[in-house]
mmCIF file of C-alpha atoms in Angstrom:
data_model
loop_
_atom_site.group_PDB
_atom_site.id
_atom_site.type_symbol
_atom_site.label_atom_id
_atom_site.label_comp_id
_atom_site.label_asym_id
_atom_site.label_seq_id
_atom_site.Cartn_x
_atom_site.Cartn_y
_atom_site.Cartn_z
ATOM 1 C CA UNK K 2 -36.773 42.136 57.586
ATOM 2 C CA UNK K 3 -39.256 40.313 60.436
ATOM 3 C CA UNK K 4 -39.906 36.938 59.945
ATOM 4 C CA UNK K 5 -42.609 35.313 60.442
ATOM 5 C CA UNK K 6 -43.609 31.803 62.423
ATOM 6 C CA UNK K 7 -43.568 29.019 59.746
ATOM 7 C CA UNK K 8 -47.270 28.257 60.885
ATOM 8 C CA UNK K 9 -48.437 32.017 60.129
ATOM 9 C CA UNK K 10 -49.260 31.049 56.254
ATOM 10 C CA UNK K 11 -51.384 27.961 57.029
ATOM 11 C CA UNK K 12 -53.269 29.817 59.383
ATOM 12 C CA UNK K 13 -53.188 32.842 57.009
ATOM 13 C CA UNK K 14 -55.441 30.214 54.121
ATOM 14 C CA UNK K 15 -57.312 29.263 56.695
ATOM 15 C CA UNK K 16 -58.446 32.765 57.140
ATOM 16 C CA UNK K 17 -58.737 33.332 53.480
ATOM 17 C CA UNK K 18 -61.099 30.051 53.311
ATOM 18 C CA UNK K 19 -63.094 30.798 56.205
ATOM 19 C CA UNK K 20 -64.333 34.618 54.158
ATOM 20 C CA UNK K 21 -64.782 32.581 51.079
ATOM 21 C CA UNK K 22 -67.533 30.140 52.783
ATOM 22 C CA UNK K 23 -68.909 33.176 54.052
ATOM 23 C CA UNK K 24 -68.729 34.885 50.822
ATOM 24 C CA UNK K 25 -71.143 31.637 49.941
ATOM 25 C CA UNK K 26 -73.744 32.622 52.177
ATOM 26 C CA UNK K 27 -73.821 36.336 51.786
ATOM 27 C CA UNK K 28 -76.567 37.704 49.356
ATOM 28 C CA UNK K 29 -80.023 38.315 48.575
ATOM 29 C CA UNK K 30 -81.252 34.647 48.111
ATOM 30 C CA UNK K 31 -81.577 32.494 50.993
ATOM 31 C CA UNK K 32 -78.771 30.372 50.649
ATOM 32 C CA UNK K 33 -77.921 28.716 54.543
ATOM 33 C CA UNK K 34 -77.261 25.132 55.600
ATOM 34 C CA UNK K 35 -80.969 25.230 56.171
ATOM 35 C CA UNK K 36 -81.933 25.846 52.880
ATOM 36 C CA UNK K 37 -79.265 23.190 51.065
ATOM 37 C CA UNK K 38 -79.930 20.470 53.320
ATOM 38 C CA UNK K 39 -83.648 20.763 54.059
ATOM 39 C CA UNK K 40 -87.233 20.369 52.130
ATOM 40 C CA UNK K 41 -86.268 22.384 49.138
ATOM 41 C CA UNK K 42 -82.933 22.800 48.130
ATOM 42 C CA UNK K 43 -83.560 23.215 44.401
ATOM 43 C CA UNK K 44 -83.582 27.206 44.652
ATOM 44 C CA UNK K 45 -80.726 27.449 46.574
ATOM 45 C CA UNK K 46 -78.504 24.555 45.138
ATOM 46 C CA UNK K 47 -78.646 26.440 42.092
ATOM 47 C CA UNK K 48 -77.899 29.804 43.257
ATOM 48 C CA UNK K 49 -74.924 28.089 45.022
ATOM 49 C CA UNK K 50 -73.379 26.551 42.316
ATOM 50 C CA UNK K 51 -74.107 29.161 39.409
ATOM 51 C CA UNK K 52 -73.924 32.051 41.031
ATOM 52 C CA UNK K 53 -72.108 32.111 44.778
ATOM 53 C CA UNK K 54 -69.508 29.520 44.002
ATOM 54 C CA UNK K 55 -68.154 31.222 40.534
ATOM 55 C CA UNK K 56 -68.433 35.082 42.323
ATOM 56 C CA UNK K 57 -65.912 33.460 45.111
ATOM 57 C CA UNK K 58 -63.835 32.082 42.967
ATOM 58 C CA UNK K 59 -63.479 34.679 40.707
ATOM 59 C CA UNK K 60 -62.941 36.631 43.402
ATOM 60 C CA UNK K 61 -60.099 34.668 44.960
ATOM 61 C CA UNK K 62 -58.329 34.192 41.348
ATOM 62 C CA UNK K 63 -58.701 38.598 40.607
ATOM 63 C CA UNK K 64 -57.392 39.359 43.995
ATOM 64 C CA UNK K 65 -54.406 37.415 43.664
ATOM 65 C CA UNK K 66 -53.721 37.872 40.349
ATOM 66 C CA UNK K 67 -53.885 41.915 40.771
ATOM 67 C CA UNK K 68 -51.839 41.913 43.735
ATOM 68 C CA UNK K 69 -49.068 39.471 42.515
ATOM 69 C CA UNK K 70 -49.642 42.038 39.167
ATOM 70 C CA UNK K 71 -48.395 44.786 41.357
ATOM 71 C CA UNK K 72 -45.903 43.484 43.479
ATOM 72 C CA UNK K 73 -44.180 42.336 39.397
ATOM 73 C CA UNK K 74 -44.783 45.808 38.445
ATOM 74 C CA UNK K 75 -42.731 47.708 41.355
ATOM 75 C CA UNK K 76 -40.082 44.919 41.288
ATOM 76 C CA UNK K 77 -39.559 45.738 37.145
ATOM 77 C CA UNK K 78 -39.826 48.916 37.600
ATOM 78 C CA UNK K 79 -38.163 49.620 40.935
ATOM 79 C CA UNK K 80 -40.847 51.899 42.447
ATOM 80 C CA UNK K 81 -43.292 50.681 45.432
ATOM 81 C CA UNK K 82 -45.566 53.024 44.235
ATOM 82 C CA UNK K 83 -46.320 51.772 40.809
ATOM 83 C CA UNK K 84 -49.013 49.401 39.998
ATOM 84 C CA UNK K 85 -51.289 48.392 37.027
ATOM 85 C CA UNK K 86 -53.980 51.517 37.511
ATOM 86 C CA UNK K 87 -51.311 53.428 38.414
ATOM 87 C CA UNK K 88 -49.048 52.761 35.087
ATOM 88 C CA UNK K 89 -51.417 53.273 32.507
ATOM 89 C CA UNK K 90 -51.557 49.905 32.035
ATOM 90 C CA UNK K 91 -55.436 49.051 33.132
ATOM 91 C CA UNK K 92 -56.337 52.412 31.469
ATOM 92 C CA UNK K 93 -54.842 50.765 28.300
ATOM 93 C CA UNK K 94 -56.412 47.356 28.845
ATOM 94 C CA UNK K 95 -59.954 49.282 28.838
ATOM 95 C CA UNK K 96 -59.519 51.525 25.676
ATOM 96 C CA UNK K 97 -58.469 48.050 23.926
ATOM 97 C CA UNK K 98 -61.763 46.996 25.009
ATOM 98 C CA UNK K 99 -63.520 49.427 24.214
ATOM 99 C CA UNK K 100 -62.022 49.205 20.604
ATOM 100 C CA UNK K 101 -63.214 45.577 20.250
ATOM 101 C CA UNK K 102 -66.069 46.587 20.633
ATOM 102 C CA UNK K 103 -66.650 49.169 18.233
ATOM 103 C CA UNK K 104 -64.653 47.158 15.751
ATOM 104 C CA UNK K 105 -65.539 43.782 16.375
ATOM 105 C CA UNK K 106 -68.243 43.400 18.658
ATOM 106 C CA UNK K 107 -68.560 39.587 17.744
ATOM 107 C CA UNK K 108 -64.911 38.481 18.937
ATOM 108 C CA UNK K 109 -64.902 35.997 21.465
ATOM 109 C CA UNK K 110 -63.995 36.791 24.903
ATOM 110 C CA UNK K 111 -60.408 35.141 24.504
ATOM 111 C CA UNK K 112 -59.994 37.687 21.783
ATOM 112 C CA UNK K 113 -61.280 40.400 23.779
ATOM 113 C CA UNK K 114 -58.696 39.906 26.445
ATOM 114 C CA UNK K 115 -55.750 39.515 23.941
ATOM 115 C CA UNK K 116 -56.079 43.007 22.181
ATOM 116 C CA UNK K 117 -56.815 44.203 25.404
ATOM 117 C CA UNK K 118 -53.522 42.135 26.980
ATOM 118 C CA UNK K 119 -51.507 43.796 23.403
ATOM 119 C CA UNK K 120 -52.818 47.483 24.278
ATOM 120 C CA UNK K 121 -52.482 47.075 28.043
ATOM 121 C CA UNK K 122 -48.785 46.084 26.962
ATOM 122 C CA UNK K 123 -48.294 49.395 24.746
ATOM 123 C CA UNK K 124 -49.487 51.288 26.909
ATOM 124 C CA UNK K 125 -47.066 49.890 29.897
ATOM 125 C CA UNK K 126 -44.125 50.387 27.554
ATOM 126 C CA UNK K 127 -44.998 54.007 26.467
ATOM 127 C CA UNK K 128 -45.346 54.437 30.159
ATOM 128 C CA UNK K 129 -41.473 52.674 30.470
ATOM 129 C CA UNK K 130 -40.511 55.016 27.606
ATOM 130 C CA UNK K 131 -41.296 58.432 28.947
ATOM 131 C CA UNK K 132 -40.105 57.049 32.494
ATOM 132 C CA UNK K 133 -36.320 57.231 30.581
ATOM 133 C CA UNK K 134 -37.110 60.617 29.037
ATOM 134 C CA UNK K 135 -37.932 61.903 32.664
ATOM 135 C CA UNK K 136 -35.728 62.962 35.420
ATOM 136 C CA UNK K 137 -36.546 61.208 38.523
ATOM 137 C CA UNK K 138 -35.725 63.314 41.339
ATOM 138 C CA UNK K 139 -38.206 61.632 43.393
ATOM 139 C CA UNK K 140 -39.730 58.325 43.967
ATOM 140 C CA UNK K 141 -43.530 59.476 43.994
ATOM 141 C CA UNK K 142 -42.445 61.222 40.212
ATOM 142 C CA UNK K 143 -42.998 57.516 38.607
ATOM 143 C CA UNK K 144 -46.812 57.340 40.004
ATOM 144 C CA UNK K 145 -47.360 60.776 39.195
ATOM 145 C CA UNK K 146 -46.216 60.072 35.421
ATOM 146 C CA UNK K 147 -48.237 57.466 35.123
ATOM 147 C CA UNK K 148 -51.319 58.342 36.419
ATOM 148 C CA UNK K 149 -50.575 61.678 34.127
ATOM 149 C CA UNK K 150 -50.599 58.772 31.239
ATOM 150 C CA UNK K 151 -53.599 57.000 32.697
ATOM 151 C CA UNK K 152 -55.773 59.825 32.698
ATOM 152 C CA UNK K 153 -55.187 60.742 29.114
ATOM 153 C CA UNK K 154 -55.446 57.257 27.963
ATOM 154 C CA UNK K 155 -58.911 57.251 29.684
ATOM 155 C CA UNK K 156 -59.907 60.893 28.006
ATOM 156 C CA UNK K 157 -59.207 59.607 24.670
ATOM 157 C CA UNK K 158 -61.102 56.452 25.463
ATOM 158 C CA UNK K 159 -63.911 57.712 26.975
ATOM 159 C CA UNK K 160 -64.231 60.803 24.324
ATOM 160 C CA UNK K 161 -64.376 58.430 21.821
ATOM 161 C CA UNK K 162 -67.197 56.313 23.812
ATOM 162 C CA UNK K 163 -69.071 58.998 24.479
ATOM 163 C CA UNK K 164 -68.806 59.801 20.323
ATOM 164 C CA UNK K 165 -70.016 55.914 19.752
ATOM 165 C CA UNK K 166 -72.787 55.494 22.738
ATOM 166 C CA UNK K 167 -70.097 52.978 24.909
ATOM 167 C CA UNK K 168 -69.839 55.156 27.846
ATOM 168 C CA UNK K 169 -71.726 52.603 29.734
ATOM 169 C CA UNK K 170 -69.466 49.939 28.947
ATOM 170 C CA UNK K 171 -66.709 51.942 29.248
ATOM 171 C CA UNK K 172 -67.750 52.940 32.816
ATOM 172 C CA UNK K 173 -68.615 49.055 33.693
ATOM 173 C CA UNK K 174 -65.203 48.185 32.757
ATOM 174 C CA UNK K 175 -63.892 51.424 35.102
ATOM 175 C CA UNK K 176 -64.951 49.907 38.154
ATOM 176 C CA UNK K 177 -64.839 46.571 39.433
ATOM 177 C CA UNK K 178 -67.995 44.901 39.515
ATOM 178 C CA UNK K 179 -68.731 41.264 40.563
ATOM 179 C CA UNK K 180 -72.494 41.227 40.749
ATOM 180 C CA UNK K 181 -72.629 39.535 37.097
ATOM 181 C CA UNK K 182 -70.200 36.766 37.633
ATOM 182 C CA UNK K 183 -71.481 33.169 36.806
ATOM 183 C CA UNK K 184 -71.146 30.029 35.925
ATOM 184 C CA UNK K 185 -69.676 30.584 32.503
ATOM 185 C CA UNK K 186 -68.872 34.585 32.997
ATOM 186 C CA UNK K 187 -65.560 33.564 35.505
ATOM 187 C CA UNK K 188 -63.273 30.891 33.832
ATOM 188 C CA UNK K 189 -61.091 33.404 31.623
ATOM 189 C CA UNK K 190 -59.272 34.107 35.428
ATOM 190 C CA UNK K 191 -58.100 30.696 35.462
ATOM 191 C CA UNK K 192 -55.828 32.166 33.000
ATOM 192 C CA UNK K 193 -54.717 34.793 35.487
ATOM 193 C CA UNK K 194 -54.116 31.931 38.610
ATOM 194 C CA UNK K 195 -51.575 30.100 35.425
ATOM 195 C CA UNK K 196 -49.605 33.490 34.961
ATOM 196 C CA UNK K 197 -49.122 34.064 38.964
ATOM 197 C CA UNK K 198 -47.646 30.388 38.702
ATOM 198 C CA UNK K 199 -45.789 31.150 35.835
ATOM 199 C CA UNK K 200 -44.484 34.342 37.916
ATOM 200 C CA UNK K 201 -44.159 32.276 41.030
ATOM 201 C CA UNK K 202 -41.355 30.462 38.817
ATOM 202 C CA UNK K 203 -39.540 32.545 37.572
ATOM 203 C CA UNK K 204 -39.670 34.801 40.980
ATOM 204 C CA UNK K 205 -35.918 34.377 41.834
ATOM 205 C CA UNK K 206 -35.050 36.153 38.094
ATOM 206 C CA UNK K 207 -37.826 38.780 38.597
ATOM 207 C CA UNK K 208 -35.596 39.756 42.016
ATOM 208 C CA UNK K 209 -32.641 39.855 40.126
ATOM 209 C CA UNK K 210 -33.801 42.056 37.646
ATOM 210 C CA UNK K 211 -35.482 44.615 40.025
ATOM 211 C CA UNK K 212 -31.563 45.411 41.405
ATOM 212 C CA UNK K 213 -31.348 47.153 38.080
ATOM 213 C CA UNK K 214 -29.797 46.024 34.404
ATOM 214 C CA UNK K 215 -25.966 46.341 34.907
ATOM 215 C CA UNK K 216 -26.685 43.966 38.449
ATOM 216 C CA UNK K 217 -28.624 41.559 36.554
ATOM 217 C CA UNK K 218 -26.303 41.461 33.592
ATOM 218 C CA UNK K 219 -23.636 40.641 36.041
ATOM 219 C CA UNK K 220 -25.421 37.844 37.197
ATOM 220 C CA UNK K 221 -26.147 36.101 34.115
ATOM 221 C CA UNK K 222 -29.696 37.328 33.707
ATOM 222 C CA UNK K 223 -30.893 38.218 30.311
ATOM 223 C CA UNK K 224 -32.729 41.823 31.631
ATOM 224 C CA UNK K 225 -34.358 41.977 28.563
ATOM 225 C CA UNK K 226 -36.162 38.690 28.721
ATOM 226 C CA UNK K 227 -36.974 38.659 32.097
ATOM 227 C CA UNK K 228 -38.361 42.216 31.985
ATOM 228 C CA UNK K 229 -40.537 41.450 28.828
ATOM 229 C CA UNK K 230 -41.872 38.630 30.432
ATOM 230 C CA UNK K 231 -42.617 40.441 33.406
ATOM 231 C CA UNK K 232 -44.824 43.152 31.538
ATOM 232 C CA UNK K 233 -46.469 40.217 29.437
ATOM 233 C CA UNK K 234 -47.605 38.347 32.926
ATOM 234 C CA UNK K 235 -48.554 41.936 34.016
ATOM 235 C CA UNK K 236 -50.268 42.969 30.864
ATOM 236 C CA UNK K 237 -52.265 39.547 30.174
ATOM 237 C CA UNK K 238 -53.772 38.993 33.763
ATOM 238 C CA UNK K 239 -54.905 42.691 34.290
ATOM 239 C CA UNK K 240 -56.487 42.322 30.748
ATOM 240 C CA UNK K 241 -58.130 39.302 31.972
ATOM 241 C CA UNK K 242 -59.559 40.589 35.363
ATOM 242 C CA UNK K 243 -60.771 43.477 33.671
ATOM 243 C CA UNK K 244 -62.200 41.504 30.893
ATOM 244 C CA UNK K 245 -64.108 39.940 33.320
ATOM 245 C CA UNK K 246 -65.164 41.894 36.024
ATOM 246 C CA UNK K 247 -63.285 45.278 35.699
ATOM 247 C CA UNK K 248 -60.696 47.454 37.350
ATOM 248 C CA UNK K 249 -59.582 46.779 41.045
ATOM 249 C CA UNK K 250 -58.073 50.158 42.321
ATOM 250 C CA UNK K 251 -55.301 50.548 44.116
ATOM 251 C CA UNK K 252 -54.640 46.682 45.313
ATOM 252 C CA UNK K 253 -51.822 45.992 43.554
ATOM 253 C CA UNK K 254 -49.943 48.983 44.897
ATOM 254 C CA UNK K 255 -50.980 48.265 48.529
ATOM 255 C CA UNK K 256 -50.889 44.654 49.358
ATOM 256 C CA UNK K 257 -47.484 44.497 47.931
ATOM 257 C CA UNK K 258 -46.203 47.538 50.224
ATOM 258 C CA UNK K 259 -48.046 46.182 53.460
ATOM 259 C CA UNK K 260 -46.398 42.779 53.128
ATOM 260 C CA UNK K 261 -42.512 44.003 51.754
ATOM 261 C CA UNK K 262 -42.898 45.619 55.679
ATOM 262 C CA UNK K 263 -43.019 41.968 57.072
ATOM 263 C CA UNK K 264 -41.370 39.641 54.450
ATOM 264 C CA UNK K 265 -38.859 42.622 51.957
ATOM 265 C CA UNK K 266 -38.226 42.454 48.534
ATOM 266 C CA UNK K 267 -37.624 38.580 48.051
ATOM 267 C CA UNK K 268 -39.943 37.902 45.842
ATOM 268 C CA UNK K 269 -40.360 33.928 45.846
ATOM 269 C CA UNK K 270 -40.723 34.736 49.952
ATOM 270 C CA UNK K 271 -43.091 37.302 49.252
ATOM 271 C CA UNK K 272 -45.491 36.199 46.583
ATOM 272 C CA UNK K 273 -47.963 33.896 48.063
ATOM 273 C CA UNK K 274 -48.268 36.243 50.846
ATOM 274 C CA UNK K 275 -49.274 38.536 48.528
ATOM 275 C CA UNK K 276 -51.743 36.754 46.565
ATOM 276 C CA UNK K 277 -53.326 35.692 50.184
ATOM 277 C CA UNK K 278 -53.647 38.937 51.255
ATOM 278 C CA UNK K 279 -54.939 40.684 47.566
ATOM 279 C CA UNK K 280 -57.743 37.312 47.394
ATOM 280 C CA UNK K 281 -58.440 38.046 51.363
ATOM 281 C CA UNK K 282 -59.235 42.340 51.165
ATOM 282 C CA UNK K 283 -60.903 41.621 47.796
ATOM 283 C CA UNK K 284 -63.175 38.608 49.572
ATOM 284 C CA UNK K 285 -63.565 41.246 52.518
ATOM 285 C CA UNK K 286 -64.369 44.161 50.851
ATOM 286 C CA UNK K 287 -67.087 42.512 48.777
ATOM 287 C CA UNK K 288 -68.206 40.721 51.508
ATOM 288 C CA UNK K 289 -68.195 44.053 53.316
ATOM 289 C CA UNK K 290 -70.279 45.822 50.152
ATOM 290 C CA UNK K 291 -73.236 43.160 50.174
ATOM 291 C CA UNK K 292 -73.679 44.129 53.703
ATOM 292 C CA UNK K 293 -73.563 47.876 54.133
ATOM 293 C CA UNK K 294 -76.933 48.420 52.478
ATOM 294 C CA UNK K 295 -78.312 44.988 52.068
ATOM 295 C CA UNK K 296 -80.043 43.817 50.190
ATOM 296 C CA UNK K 297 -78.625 45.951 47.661
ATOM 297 C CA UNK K 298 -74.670 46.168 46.933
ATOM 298 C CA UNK K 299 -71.390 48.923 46.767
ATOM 299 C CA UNK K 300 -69.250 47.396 44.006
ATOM 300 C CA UNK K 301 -65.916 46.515 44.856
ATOM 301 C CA UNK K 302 -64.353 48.784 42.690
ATOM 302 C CA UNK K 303 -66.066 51.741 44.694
ATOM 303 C CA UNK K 304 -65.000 50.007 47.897
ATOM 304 C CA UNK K 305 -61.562 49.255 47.173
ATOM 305 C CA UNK K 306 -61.231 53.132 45.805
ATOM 306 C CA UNK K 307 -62.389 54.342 49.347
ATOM 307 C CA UNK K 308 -60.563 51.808 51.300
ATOM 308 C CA UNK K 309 -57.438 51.543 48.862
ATOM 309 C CA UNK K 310 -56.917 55.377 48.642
ATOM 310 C CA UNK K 311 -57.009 55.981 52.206
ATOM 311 C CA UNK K 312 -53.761 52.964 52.661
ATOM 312 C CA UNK K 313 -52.293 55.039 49.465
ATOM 313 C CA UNK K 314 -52.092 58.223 51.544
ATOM 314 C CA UNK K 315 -50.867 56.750 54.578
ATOM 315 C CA UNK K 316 -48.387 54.778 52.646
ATOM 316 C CA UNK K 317 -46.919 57.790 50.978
ATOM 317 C CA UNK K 318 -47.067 59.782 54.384
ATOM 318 C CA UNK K 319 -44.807 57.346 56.599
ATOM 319 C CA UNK K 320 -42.795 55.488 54.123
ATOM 320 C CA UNK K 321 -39.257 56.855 53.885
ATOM 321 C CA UNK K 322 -36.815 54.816 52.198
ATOM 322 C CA UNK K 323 -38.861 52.356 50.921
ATOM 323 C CA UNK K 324 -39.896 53.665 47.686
ATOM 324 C CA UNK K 325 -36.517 53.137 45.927
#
């Protein structure tokens, strides 16, 4: 394991802070010094503070959350390769959405993201389940089943959208999206920024219980606590993000991987460099997406699916006996 200069994670928020007052001044509306501090500032003071201000802040509190959702997720289930979209576990979040609203298209949003949080936590432990039933002669096996999972999780949802006139939703939900966010549309990811605390606490028992049950045990960990914990932090902030903006691809599985090269599997060492890095790629990529064809925009989902499959593959091509 490399370490790293103690000065590296100041300078690392720094970074992050310097693309979120970017990510301020990046759009279609004039919104510059210029504009705030000059003759009329009415126009863009608002756009500021309901609309730029909430989208970087959401997008700060989704990137970390997802990413500090993945790097739990491979330490539970001891598999670098496994991550909320890759687990069935977003796919579940989504169908309980889609539910809601068939059922009860009046529920609040704190309602919405709790039957989605309850299916998004089946759906992880059917996932867990058939992961015991399997042989696992290979690490890339546990992706494999669960993207198996995924994929008929989102045929049955999408089947019975399509039967109901929710595709649309359905497909908003699919892909990450923060074009809508505003003041008012964001705050539910507050909730996500408590549960990374809540995981930043209890990080040292979260590393004991990714060395397996019988190690844990041995230690004086209760595996079974810890673990259902785990999938309830896991299961309650992907419910959230997607509640809120929709699925992030593939940024749970990579930011984890990319910084276990640098820091290894400690993960109270590991965890704010991960939510740093998963709030700085989701910051750049939708930075990145509101410039490419300005004045129009690439969601984020669509950009992190491009940018996050390509690390995937390279990932899986040179790592060797990480994936244990």
């Amino acid at each position: 394991m490399k370490t790293l200069p103690i000065a590296t994670l100041p300078l690392a928020t720094l970074g992050i802070g310097l693309l979120a007052v970017w990510s301020l001044f990046v759009g279609v509306s004039d919104v510059s010094l210029a504009t705030l501090f000059g003759g009329a500032t009415d126009q863009a003071t608002q756009v500021l503070l309901v609309s730029r201000l909430p989208r970087t802040l959401a997008l700060i509190l989704a990137g970390a959350a997802m990413a500090v959702s993945g790097l739990l997720l491979q330490m539970l289930v001891r598999n670098r390769f496994v991550e909320p979209s890759t687990a069935g576990t977003a796919e579940s979040a989504i169908f309980g959405m889609m539910m809601v609203s068939l059922l009860a298209p009046e529920m609040p949003v704190f309602g919405r993201m709790a039957v989605a949080s309850l299916c998004a936590l089946a759906g992880t432990g059917l996932f867990l389940a058939i992961l015991r039933q399997v042989p696992l002669r290979s690490p890339l096996v546990v992706p494999l089943v669960g993207i198996m999972l995924g994929g008929v999780i989102t045929a049955m949802t999408e089947f019975i959208a399509y039967r109901q006139d929710l595709i649309q939703s359905v497909r908003g939900w699919e892909t990450g999206d923060f074009s809508a966010i505003l003041l008012g549309r964001y705050e539910l990811l507050w909730l996500s920024a408590a549960l990374t605390g809540v995981a930043y606490l209890a990080a040292d028992r979260f590393t004991v219980a990714g060395m397996g049950r019988d190690v844990a045990t041995n230690l004086g960990i209760d595996h079974h606590k810890v673990m259902a914990l785990g999938l309830v932090i896991v299961s309650m902030t992907t419910a959230a993000v997607i509640a809120t903006c929709g699925m992030i691809p593939f940024l749970g599985l990579i930011v984890p991987n990319v910084v276990s090269l640098v820091r290894g599997d400690n993960m109270r060492g590991s965890l704010p460099w991960v939510a740093l890095m998963g709030a700085g790629l989701v910051l750049a990529c939708d930075i990145a997406g509101r410039l490419v064809i300005h004045p129009y925009e690439i969601p984020i989902g669509t950009m992190m699916g491009v940018i996050g499959s390509a690390l995937f593959l390279y990932l899986l091509l040179r790592r060797n006996g990480h994936a244990g």
